[in-house]
Amino acid sequence: MRWQRVADIRPGARVAVDVGAVRVGVAKCDSAAILATPVATLRRYQGDQRRVAKLARQIEAIEIIVGLPLNMDGSAGAAAQGARKWAQQLQNRVDIPVRLVDERLSTVSAHQQLRQSGRKEIDHKSVVDQAAAVIILESALEFERRSGRPPGEPVGKGNESAE
């Protein structure tokens, strides 16, 4: 059996977000960056950015990871453009980095995991966005463990007005 060297990961809690057209799933991890847990499903445009920023302050997060739903060919469609705009608006609200991370198939994976856990399909709506946020966060943490680099791309401060 070959052992793969695991790079150091920056200590600190993180918040991850799955931005949808109607709902926003939120997850967080502990300060050791080991355990990702679901936090909430928020209604879009009803204080979602304010609540994510507040959570990040409360847990003293070092960054906020926002899922970027690219198309399978890597291009950015309307959903990715919406997530990018949402992340830019959030970056204008917070003093910690916001990073965009490729999240292709995170919602599909979340539905599969919920089915495997015995949850009925009809019950998925209330938690699937949280589960997708957990998958986004776990993926980002794994990338950093393997590479020793922060995941995804940073969002710079910009001109987009906050919600």
XYZ file of C-alpha atoms in Angstrom:
163
model
C 0.000 0.000 0.000
C 1.377 3.416 -0.994
C 0.924 6.307 1.389
C 0.213 9.646 -0.173
C 1.709 12.658 1.545
C -1.015 14.973 2.787
C -0.169 18.658 2.714
C -0.821 20.891 5.677
C -4.162 22.632 5.747
C -4.615 26.114 7.114
C -6.294 25.978 10.511
C -9.579 27.817 10.855
C -13.298 27.409 10.481
C -14.878 27.898 7.088
C -18.384 28.493 5.758
C -19.566 26.973 2.476
C -22.553 28.037 0.431
C -24.586 26.380 -2.324
C -26.379 29.232 -4.105
C -29.560 28.318 -5.930
C -32.247 30.355 -7.652
C -34.640 29.964 -4.694
C -32.620 28.575 -1.759
C -29.123 28.898 -0.341
C -27.613 25.920 1.467
C -25.068 26.653 4.190
C -22.471 24.430 5.860
C -19.515 25.032 8.158
C -16.475 23.203 9.426
C -14.647 23.216 12.734
C -11.467 25.232 13.316
C -9.339 22.135 12.677
C -10.941 21.896 9.204
C -11.868 18.260 9.787
C -15.647 18.008 10.097
C -18.086 19.689 7.688
C -21.654 19.952 8.979
C -24.893 21.339 7.540
C -26.140 24.596 9.067
C -29.233 25.927 7.314
C -31.257 26.361 4.169
C -32.006 30.023 3.592
C -34.490 31.667 1.256
C -32.725 33.576 -1.480
C -33.084 37.368 -1.352
C -34.438 37.289 2.213
C -31.349 38.284 4.144
C -29.327 35.286 2.956
C -26.066 37.180 2.493
C -26.472 38.988 5.807
C -27.025 35.669 7.600
C -24.035 33.995 5.929
C -21.829 36.968 6.865
C -23.124 36.812 10.459
C -22.378 33.065 10.711
C -18.861 33.634 9.364
C -18.269 36.292 12.052
C -19.747 34.109 14.813
C -17.514 31.116 14.083
C -14.521 33.334 13.224
C -14.270 31.791 9.767
C -11.086 32.341 7.793
C -12.964 32.234 4.474
C -16.289 31.599 2.784
C -16.455 29.041 -0.019
C -19.165 29.590 -2.631
C -20.007 26.799 -5.055
C -19.638 27.710 -8.725
C -22.038 25.536 -10.758
C -20.162 25.281 -14.047
C -21.593 23.349 -16.968
C -20.142 19.888 -17.576
C -17.895 21.307 -20.329
C -16.480 23.868 -17.868
C -18.331 26.835 -19.317
C -20.278 29.262 -17.139
C -24.017 29.377 -17.725
C -26.684 31.476 -16.048
C -26.430 29.580 -12.726
C -22.668 30.139 -12.546
C -23.058 33.813 -13.401
C -25.664 34.137 -10.638
C -23.387 32.417 -8.101
C -20.466 34.623 -9.146
C -22.589 37.777 -8.683
C -23.845 36.515 -5.295
C -20.253 35.817 -4.191
C -19.141 39.286 -5.313
C -21.940 40.908 -3.332
C -21.022 38.812 -0.283
C -17.341 39.757 -0.637
C -18.380 43.405 -0.440
C -20.017 42.662 2.949
C -17.228 40.740 4.675
C -13.584 41.278 5.589
C -12.505 37.676 4.967
C -11.805 36.058 1.596
C -14.675 34.642 -0.446
C -13.578 31.901 -2.855
C -15.437 30.315 -5.766
C -15.051 26.533 -6.054
C -16.209 24.333 -8.936
C -19.242 22.433 -7.687
C -20.352 20.456 -10.710
C -22.711 17.659 -9.642
C -22.771 18.611 -5.926
C -26.580 18.699 -5.857
C -26.782 15.395 -7.760
C -24.365 13.853 -5.220
C -26.383 15.332 -2.355
C -29.591 13.732 -3.684
C -27.783 10.379 -4.014
C -26.454 10.549 -0.451
C -29.890 11.463 0.916
C -31.467 8.527 -0.950
C -28.782 6.163 0.357
C -29.415 7.379 3.898
C -33.054 6.317 3.571
C -34.624 9.756 3.136
C -37.639 9.862 0.859
C -37.253 11.947 -2.296
C -40.128 14.195 -1.233
C -38.208 15.158 1.936
C -35.046 16.209 0.066
C -36.054 19.796 -0.709
C -35.604 21.004 2.871
C -32.054 19.660 3.235
C -30.552 19.023 -0.211
C -29.013 22.509 -0.411
C -27.349 22.033 2.985
C -26.060 18.624 1.893
C -24.697 20.176 -1.315
C -22.933 22.869 0.763
C -21.332 20.117 2.874
C -20.105 18.397 -0.312
C -18.693 21.703 -1.618
C -16.878 22.281 1.686
C -15.531 18.723 1.896
C -14.270 19.002 -1.680
C -12.551 22.325 -0.952
C -10.911 20.952 2.208
C -9.731 17.844 0.366
C -8.235 19.964 -2.407
C -6.292 22.008 0.142
C -5.122 18.886 1.999
C -3.785 17.379 -1.222
C -2.300 20.498 -2.782
C -1.377 22.700 0.163
C -3.113 25.587 -1.647
C -6.408 27.352 -0.938
C -9.181 25.998 -3.167
C -10.796 27.709 -6.118
C -10.471 31.311 -7.137
C -10.631 34.377 -4.893
C -13.376 36.943 -5.367
C -12.033 40.491 -5.370
C -13.801 43.476 -3.887
C -15.958 44.923 -6.623
C -18.779 47.242 -7.538
C -21.741 44.865 -7.298
C -24.227 46.257 -4.799
C -25.100 43.991 -1.872
C -28.640 42.640 -1.482
